[in-house]
Amino acid sequence: MSNRLKKILTPAAWLAYLVIGIEIVYMISPFALYYYSTYGPSLNFLHNWSATAWLSGFFLPHYAETSSALLNSLHALGWVLAVPGLILFLISAGQIYYSKFAKKGAVTGGIYQFIRHPQYAAFAVMGFGLLLIWPRFTVLIIYVSMLFVYYWLAKKEERECEQKFGDSYREYQFRTGMFVPAQVSRMIKIPALPKSGLKRKSAFTAIYFLTVEAALLGAFALRDYSISKLSALYSNDSAAIATAATEPAKLETILDIALTEDRVQQKLNEWKNVAAVRFLNYVVPEEWYLPDLPLDEASQKVGGHHQPKNYDRNLYKVLFTRTRLRSDDIKTGADIITNTLGRTPQVFAHVDLQQGVVTNISTPPAHVRWGDIPTPLF
């Protein structure tokens, strides 16, 4: 190859790489925005105002066991969906970018012989898996938004393909489904949007907001159902949640033992005369590690949850927290859970149920590693 030809081809090759890189960023950006919505910075931003703080709360169990086998299985199901979704994305992306490099034209084989947008379908599956792993209200809203963005991008890409490939692409559209196989999509009757620009945009926007509203209503219903399946005890000024499934009598005994310790009572009595104060307390097996709760310094180490099934049923950690409620109205019972926007840790006790004693008392950290993001439910 001559030097002159190299000088011509090298910039062209880099330009091709740049275009492909821009395409990848363009395609992945909605999913990336969705993914990072599950983490600290965005959640702490929402947490600054009472009007938006509820968005960082959970509507399904995150780390607490419930009496429902279905609810308890959702976290694992999330990974079952997220991992295959990632694999589907990698395979379909490999197909399309190989075709670009090899100049094969429109990709209609492999996965693409069944659906026209397997990459977006993969993001939808992967995103739903992540929603089950981090079932926060804000994640739900951004997930629905991501689906609408991908639908818009897919329609835009199809218009471009129709212009580029003509009747051959239209025939391909006829025999394949957009996000699911044609046999399935033909069973789902979805009314077509108006064809004119303004009416189409208005209808699309209205459908989006109605879908978000329906998703939130369903999420609130799921939250109430999940709360009803928690191992919890309620009183006029407190709610106590056991993160491991625990019989009510046993949970009450663990709390009673912790409350007999003078240092625990002293810390809680500092707020005894404040009429509106409410407490949200947690009972956690000693061997469990939950970074979502400000239990102790060890609980704030880097890493995920550690919830062994074969833990010592006699050793527990009890965290007492003072709540920041959504409004000044006095809440009691289970309403304390649903109205808690933040928590101030008060005291942390280690309980030996078999011996009936508190083995250690300490002051918990002021908040978890990523801030005072509430996980009042699960």
Short mmCIF file of C-alpha atoms in Angstrom, two decimals:
data_model
loop_
_atom_site.label_atom_id
_atom_site.label_comp_id
_atom_site.label_asym_id
_atom_site.label_seq_id
_atom_site.Cartn_x
_atom_site.Cartn_y
_atom_site.Cartn_z
CA MET A 1 0.00 0.00 0.00
CA SER A 2 1.45 3.37 -0.98
CA ASN A 3 2.05 6.11 1.56
CA ARG A 4 -0.44 8.32 -0.26
CA LEU A 5 -3.17 5.67 0.01
CA LYS A 6 -2.37 5.19 3.70
CA LYS A 7 -2.74 8.91 4.27
CA ILE A 8 -6.19 8.78 2.69
CA LEU A 9 -7.40 5.58 4.39
CA THR A 10 -6.14 6.26 7.91
CA PRO A 11 -8.34 9.34 8.54
CA ALA A 12 -11.26 7.52 6.90
CA ALA A 13 -10.80 4.56 9.25
CA TRP A 14 -10.66 6.82 12.31
CA LEU A 15 -13.76 8.65 11.08
CA ALA A 16 -15.57 5.31 10.79
CA TYR A 17 -14.54 4.41 14.35
CA LEU A 18 -15.74 7.82 15.55
CA VAL A 19 -19.13 7.42 13.87
CA ILE A 20 -19.56 3.96 15.39
CA GLY A 21 -18.53 5.30 18.80
CA ILE A 22 -21.09 8.09 18.55
CA GLU A 23 -23.75 5.56 17.54
CA ILE A 24 -22.98 3.40 20.57
CA VAL A 25 -23.14 6.37 22.96
CA TYR A 26 -26.35 7.56 21.28
CA MET A 27 -27.94 4.13 21.73
CA ILE A 28 -26.70 3.38 25.26
CA SER A 29 -27.25 6.85 26.80
CA PRO A 30 -30.93 6.32 27.82
CA PHE A 31 -29.99 3.05 29.54
CA ALA A 32 -26.95 4.66 31.18
CA LEU A 33 -29.13 7.47 32.56
CA TYR A 34 -31.54 4.86 33.88
CA TYR A 35 -28.76 2.77 35.44
CA TYR A 36 -27.13 5.67 37.26
CA SER A 37 -30.48 6.82 38.63
CA THR A 38 -30.20 3.96 41.13
CA TYR A 39 -27.12 5.44 42.81
CA GLY A 40 -26.30 7.98 45.49
CA PRO A 41 -25.80 11.37 43.78
CA SER A 42 -29.15 11.45 41.99
CA LEU A 43 -30.97 10.02 45.00
CA ASN A 44 -29.40 12.52 47.40
CA PHE A 45 -30.47 15.33 45.04
CA LEU A 46 -34.09 14.16 45.22
CA HIS A 47 -33.79 13.73 48.96
CA ASN A 48 -33.23 17.45 49.54
CA TRP A 49 -36.95 18.30 49.24
CA SER A 50 -39.96 16.69 50.88
CA ALA A 51 -41.90 16.96 47.61
CA THR A 52 -39.42 14.69 45.82
CA ALA A 53 -37.90 12.62 48.64
CA TRP A 54 -40.52 9.88 48.20
CA LEU A 55 -38.98 9.07 44.82
CA SER A 56 -35.96 7.49 46.49
CA GLY A 57 -38.13 5.07 48.47
CA PHE A 58 -38.76 1.42 47.61
CA PHE A 59 -42.06 -0.07 46.47
CA LEU A 60 -40.92 -3.72 46.67
CA PRO A 61 -38.72 -5.59 49.16
CA HIS A 62 -35.05 -4.77 48.74
CA TYR A 63 -33.31 -6.48 51.64
CA ALA A 64 -36.07 -7.56 54.04
CA GLU A 65 -37.62 -11.00 53.95
CA THR A 66 -41.43 -11.14 53.88
CA SER A 67 -44.02 -13.85 54.37
CA SER A 68 -44.58 -13.95 50.59
CA ALA A 69 -42.45 -16.41 48.62
CA LEU A 70 -43.16 -14.42 45.45
CA LEU A 71 -41.94 -11.13 46.93
CA ASN A 72 -38.84 -12.85 48.32
CA SER A 73 -37.96 -14.23 44.88
CA LEU A 74 -38.11 -10.93 42.99
CA HIS A 75 -34.53 -9.85 43.74
CA ALA A 76 -33.13 -13.11 42.34
CA LEU A 77 -35.52 -12.86 39.37
CA GLY A 78 -34.03 -9.44 38.65
CA TRP A 79 -30.59 -10.99 38.10
CA VAL A 80 -32.14 -13.79 36.03
CA LEU A 81 -33.47 -11.12 33.66
CA ALA A 82 -30.55 -8.66 33.77
CA VAL A 83 -27.80 -11.14 32.83
CA PRO A 84 -29.54 -12.67 29.75
CA GLY A 85 -30.54 -9.13 28.73
CA LEU A 86 -26.87 -8.13 28.74
CA ILE A 87 -25.92 -11.24 26.74
CA LEU A 88 -28.66 -10.52 24.17
CA PHE A 89 -27.39 -6.96 23.81
CA LEU A 90 -23.78 -8.07 23.27
CA ILE A 91 -24.77 -10.64 20.64
CA SER A 92 -27.03 -8.29 18.70
CA ALA A 93 -24.54 -5.41 18.92
CA GLY A 94 -21.81 -7.76 17.65
CA GLN A 95 -23.97 -8.68 14.67
CA ILE A 96 -24.75 -5.15 13.63
CA TYR A 97 -21.24 -3.73 14.02
CA TYR A 98 -19.67 -6.69 12.21
CA SER A 99 -22.03 -5.92 9.34
CA LYS A 100 -20.95 -2.27 9.38
CA PHE A 101 -17.25 -3.13 9.29
CA ALA A 102 -17.74 -5.79 6.60
CA LYS A 103 -20.13 -3.54 4.62
CA LYS A 104 -22.78 -6.27 4.51
CA GLY A 105 -25.72 -3.88 4.36
CA ALA A 106 -28.87 -4.21 6.49
CA VAL A 107 -28.68 -6.93 9.16
CA THR A 108 -31.59 -9.37 8.74
CA GLY A 109 -30.07 -12.66 9.94
CA GLY A 110 -29.33 -14.18 13.34
CA ILE A 111 -31.39 -12.54 16.07
CA TYR A 112 -32.51 -9.90 13.58
CA GLN A 113 -34.51 -12.46 11.61
CA PHE A 114 -36.96 -12.56 14.53
CA ILE A 115 -37.04 -8.96 15.77
CA ARG A 116 -35.84 -5.71 14.24
CA HIS A 117 -34.47 -4.08 17.39
CA PRO A 118 -32.96 -6.77 19.64
CA GLN A 119 -30.58 -4.27 21.25
CA TYR A 120 -33.43 -2.10 22.52
CA ALA A 121 -35.37 -5.22 23.54
CA ALA A 122 -32.26 -6.35 25.47
CA PHE A 123 -32.08 -3.01 27.27
CA ALA A 124 -35.78 -3.35 28.18
CA VAL A 125 -35.25 -6.83 29.65
CA MET A 126 -32.05 -5.82 31.42
CA GLY A 127 -33.68 -2.65 32.72
CA PHE A 128 -36.67 -4.54 34.12
CA GLY A 129 -34.25 -6.87 35.90
CA LEU A 130 -32.51 -3.87 37.47
CA LEU A 131 -35.90 -2.45 38.46
CA LEU A 132 -36.57 -5.62 40.46
CA ILE A 133 -33.12 -5.36 42.06
CA TRP A 134 -33.48 -1.64 42.92
CA PRO A 135 -37.28 -1.13 43.05
CA ARG A 136 -37.31 2.59 43.80
CA PHE A 137 -40.05 4.92 42.55
CA THR A 138 -37.53 7.06 40.68
CA VAL A 139 -36.09 3.98 38.93
CA LEU A 140 -39.60 2.99 37.84
CA ILE A 141 -40.28 6.41 36.30
CA ILE A 142 -36.97 6.47 34.46
CA TYR A 143 -37.47 2.88 33.28
CA VAL A 144 -40.82 3.79 31.69
CA SER A 145 -39.20 6.90 30.19
CA MET A 146 -36.36 4.79 28.78
CA LEU A 147 -38.85 2.50 27.02
CA PHE A 148 -40.54 5.45 25.35
CA VAL A 149 -37.19 6.92 24.28
CA TYR A 150 -36.16 3.60 22.74
CA TYR A 151 -39.46 3.33 20.89
CA TRP A 152 -38.89 6.82 19.45
CA LEU A 153 -35.30 5.94 18.46
CA ALA A 154 -36.43 2.68 16.86
CA LYS A 155 -39.07 4.45 14.75
CA LYS A 156 -36.52 7.05 13.70
CA GLU A 157 -34.03 4.35 12.66
CA GLU A 158 -36.71 2.52 10.69
CA ARG A 159 -37.58 5.65 8.70
CA GLU A 160 -33.91 6.01 7.84
CA CYS A 161 -33.68 2.34 6.78
CA GLU A 162 -36.79 2.68 4.61
CA GLN A 163 -35.17 5.59 2.78
CA LYS A 164 -31.87 3.73 2.41
CA PHE A 165 -33.03 0.20 1.54
CA GLY A 166 -36.52 0.78 0.16
CA ASP A 167 -38.91 -2.13 -0.51
CA SER A 168 -36.49 -4.79 0.73
CA TYR A 169 -36.57 -3.24 4.21
CA ARG A 170 -40.35 -2.83 4.11
CA GLU A 171 -40.69 -6.53 3.32
CA TYR A 172 -38.37 -7.27 6.25
CA GLN A 173 -40.57 -5.11 8.49
CA PHE A 174 -43.65 -7.07 7.43
CA ARG A 175 -42.23 -10.47 8.35
CA THR A 176 -40.59 -9.47 11.67
CA GLY A 177 -41.69 -7.91 14.92
CA MET A 178 -40.32 -4.63 16.23
CA PHE A 179 -39.30 -5.71 19.74
CA VAL A 180 -40.87 -9.18 20.02
CA PRO A 181 -41.33 -11.91 17.35
CA ALA A 182 -44.03 -11.20 14.75
CA GLN A 183 -46.23 -14.07 15.99
CA VAL A 184 -46.42 -12.40 19.39
CA SER A 185 -46.74 -8.81 18.16
CA ARG A 186 -49.68 -9.73 15.90
CA MET A 187 -51.55 -11.02 18.95
CA ILE A 188 -51.15 -7.66 20.69
CA LYS A 189 -53.53 -5.11 19.19
CA ILE A 190 -52.15 -1.62 19.87
CA PRO A 191 -54.02 1.36 18.33
CA ALA A 192 -51.88 3.25 15.82
CA LEU A 193 -50.83 6.81 16.58
CA PRO A 194 -52.15 9.65 14.37
CA LYS A 195 -49.96 10.21 11.31
CA SER A 196 -49.85 14.01 11.39
CA GLY A 197 -46.93 15.57 13.27
CA LEU A 198 -48.63 17.63 16.00
CA LYS A 199 -51.39 15.12 16.72
CA ARG A 200 -48.87 12.29 16.79
CA LYS A 201 -46.60 14.11 19.25
CA SER A 202 -49.54 15.08 21.46
CA ALA A 203 -50.85 11.50 21.52
CA PHE A 204 -47.37 10.13 22.25
CA THR A 205 -46.91 12.58 25.13
CA ALA A 206 -50.35 11.82 26.58
CA ILE A 207 -49.72 8.06 26.43
CA TYR A 208 -46.37 8.56 28.15
CA PHE A 209 -47.83 10.48 31.11
CA LEU A 210 -50.75 8.06 31.45
CA THR A 211 -48.32 5.13 31.48
CA VAL A 212 -46.16 6.77 34.17
CA GLU A 213 -49.27 7.48 36.26
CA ALA A 214 -50.51 3.89 35.92
CA ALA A 215 -47.05 2.55 36.80
CA LEU A 216 -46.89 4.71 39.94
CA LEU A 217 -50.40 3.69 41.05
CA GLY A 218 -49.42 0.06 40.63
CA ALA A 219 -46.17 0.67 42.53
CA PHE A 220 -47.98 2.25 45.49
CA ALA A 221 -50.36 -0.74 45.59
CA LEU A 222 -47.36 -3.11 45.57
CA ARG A 223 -45.75 -1.11 48.37
CA ASP A 224 -48.85 -1.44 50.56
CA TYR A 225 -49.03 -5.16 49.83
CA SER A 226 -45.35 -5.60 50.63
CA ILE A 227 -45.71 -3.77 53.95
CA SER A 228 -48.54 -6.13 54.89
CA LYS A 229 -46.14 -9.06 54.42
CA LEU A 230 -43.30 -7.66 56.57
CA SER A 231 -42.32 -9.03 59.97
CA ALA A 232 -43.09 -5.85 61.90
CA LEU A 233 -44.46 -4.51 65.18
CA TYR A 234 -46.24 -1.17 65.55
CA SER A 235 -47.09 1.17 68.40
CA ASN A 236 -48.29 4.76 68.66
CA ASP A 237 -44.80 6.21 68.43
CA SER A 238 -42.73 3.55 66.65
CA ALA A 239 -42.52 0.90 63.98
CA ALA A 240 -40.05 -1.99 64.13
CA ILE A 241 -39.07 -4.06 61.09
CA ALA A 242 -37.31 -7.42 61.23
CA THR A 243 -35.18 -7.79 58.12
CA ALA A 244 -35.31 -11.59 58.44
CA ALA A 245 -38.70 -13.31 58.65
CA THR A 246 -39.42 -13.43 62.39
CA GLU A 247 -42.41 -14.51 64.47
CA PRO A 248 -44.15 -11.55 66.20
CA ALA A 249 -43.56 -12.94 69.69
CA LYS A 250 -39.85 -13.43 69.02
CA LEU A 251 -39.52 -9.96 67.51
CA GLU A 252 -41.24 -8.44 70.55
CA THR A 253 -38.88 -10.32 72.89
CA ILE A 254 -35.77 -9.09 71.04
CA LEU A 255 -37.00 -5.49 71.27
CA ASP A 256 -37.93 -5.85 74.94
CA ILE A 257 -34.43 -7.11 75.76
CA ALA A 258 -32.86 -4.16 73.93
CA LEU A 259 -35.15 -1.68 75.67
CA THR A 260 -34.22 -2.99 79.14
CA GLU A 261 -30.70 -1.62 78.68
CA ASP A 262 -30.37 1.72 80.52
CA ARG A 263 -28.20 3.32 77.82
CA VAL A 264 -30.82 2.54 75.19
CA GLN A 265 -33.59 4.03 77.31
CA GLN A 266 -31.47 7.09 78.09
CA LYS A 267 -30.89 7.79 74.41
CA LEU A 268 -34.56 7.34 73.49
CA ASN A 269 -35.84 9.32 76.50
CA GLU A 270 -34.06 12.42 75.19
CA TRP A 271 -37.00 12.68 72.75
CA LYS A 272 -39.73 11.33 75.03
CA ASN A 273 -41.38 14.73 75.59
CA VAL A 274 -41.44 15.65 71.90
CA ALA A 275 -45.03 14.89 70.90
CA ALA A 276 -44.42 14.44 67.17
CA VAL A 277 -41.28 12.29 67.37
CA ARG A 278 -41.57 8.83 65.85
CA PHE A 279 -39.07 5.99 65.73
CA LEU A 280 -38.35 3.49 62.98
CA ASN A 281 -36.35 0.56 64.34
CA TYR A 282 -34.70 -2.43 62.69
CA VAL A 283 -33.91 -5.92 63.96
CA VAL A 284 -31.15 -7.58 61.94
CA PRO A 285 -29.43 -10.97 62.40
CA GLU A 286 -25.93 -10.43 63.79
CA GLU A 287 -24.32 -12.17 60.80
CA TRP A 288 -26.14 -10.09 58.18
CA TYR A 289 -24.38 -7.19 56.47
CA LEU A 290 -26.72 -4.52 55.08
CA PRO A 291 -25.02 -1.39 53.70
CA ASP A 292 -28.48 0.26 53.39
CA LEU A 293 -28.66 0.62 57.19
CA PRO A 294 -26.30 2.73 59.34
CA LEU A 295 -25.63 -0.12 61.77
CA ASP A 296 -21.92 0.28 62.51
CA GLU A 297 -18.66 1.17 60.79
CA ALA A 298 -18.21 -2.40 59.53
CA SER A 299 -21.56 -2.22 57.75
CA GLN A 300 -20.29 0.67 55.62
CA LYS A 301 -17.48 -1.26 53.96
CA VAL A 302 -17.49 -1.53 50.18
CA GLY A 303 -19.59 -4.42 48.93
CA GLY A 304 -23.13 -5.67 48.60
CA HIS A 305 -25.54 -7.35 50.96
CA HIS A 306 -24.54 -10.46 52.89
CA GLN A 307 -27.61 -12.36 54.13
CA PRO A 308 -26.67 -15.97 54.91
CA LYS A 309 -29.61 -18.34 55.38
CA ASN A 310 -27.90 -20.34 58.11
CA TYR A 311 -27.39 -17.59 60.66
CA ASP A 312 -27.46 -17.85 64.47
CA ARG A 313 -31.13 -17.36 65.46
CA ASN A 314 -30.12 -16.12 68.91
CA LEU A 315 -27.90 -13.17 67.99
CA TYR A 316 -29.35 -9.92 66.65
CA LYS A 317 -28.51 -6.27 66.05
CA VAL A 318 -31.15 -3.66 66.90
CA LEU A 319 -30.95 -0.18 65.40
CA PHE A 320 -33.14 2.58 66.84
CA THR A 321 -33.65 5.60 64.55
CA ARG A 322 -35.59 8.84 64.89
CA THR A 323 -37.61 9.64 61.79
CA ARG A 324 -38.02 12.71 59.62
CA LEU A 325 -41.62 12.52 58.49
CA ARG A 326 -43.25 13.78 55.32
CA SER A 327 -45.51 16.19 57.21
CA ASP A 328 -46.09 17.50 60.74
CA ASP A 329 -49.20 15.36 61.12
CA ILE A 330 -48.66 12.79 63.84
CA LYS A 331 -48.33 9.33 62.32
CA THR A 332 -48.83 6.04 64.11
CA GLY A 333 -48.38 2.37 63.34
CA ALA A 334 -47.59 1.37 59.77
CA ASP A 335 -48.04 4.99 58.62
CA ILE A 336 -44.66 5.74 60.18
CA ILE A 337 -43.05 3.52 57.52
CA THR A 338 -44.75 5.08 54.52
CA ASN A 339 -44.19 8.65 55.71
CA THR A 340 -40.52 8.40 56.69
CA LEU A 341 -38.27 10.54 54.50
CA GLY A 342 -35.10 10.25 56.55
CA ARG A 343 -33.71 8.75 59.73
CA THR A 344 -31.38 9.93 62.48
CA PRO A 345 -29.71 6.90 64.09
CA GLN A 346 -29.94 7.05 67.89
CA VAL A 347 -28.44 3.89 69.38
CA PHE A 348 -27.31 0.44 68.29
CA ALA A 349 -27.62 -2.66 70.50
CA HIS A 350 -26.41 -6.26 70.18
CA VAL A 351 -28.87 -8.75 71.66
CA ASP A 352 -28.28 -12.34 72.78
CA LEU A 353 -31.77 -13.84 72.74
CA GLN A 354 -30.77 -17.10 74.42
CA GLN A 355 -29.14 -15.31 77.35
CA GLY A 356 -31.74 -12.55 77.36
CA VAL A 357 -29.14 -9.78 77.57
CA VAL A 358 -27.68 -6.89 75.62
CA THR A 359 -24.03 -7.72 74.94
CA ASN A 360 -22.94 -4.36 73.55
CA ILE A 361 -24.16 -0.80 73.01
CA SER A 362 -22.70 1.65 70.50
CA THR A 363 -23.42 4.86 68.63
CA PRO A 364 -24.26 4.14 64.96
CA PRO A 365 -22.93 6.22 62.05
CA ALA A 366 -24.97 9.32 61.18
CA HIS A 367 -25.90 7.87 57.78
CA VAL A 368 -24.99 5.20 55.26
CA ARG A 369 -22.00 5.48 52.94
CA TRP A 370 -23.92 7.28 50.16
CA GLY A 371 -25.87 9.67 52.38
CA ASP A 372 -29.19 9.80 54.18
CA ILE A 373 -31.09 8.02 51.44
CA PRO A 374 -34.02 6.35 53.20
CA THR A 375 -34.75 2.68 52.92
CA PRO A 376 -37.61 2.81 55.42
CA LEU A 377 -39.50 -0.11 53.92
CA PHE A 378 -37.16 -2.81 52.92
#
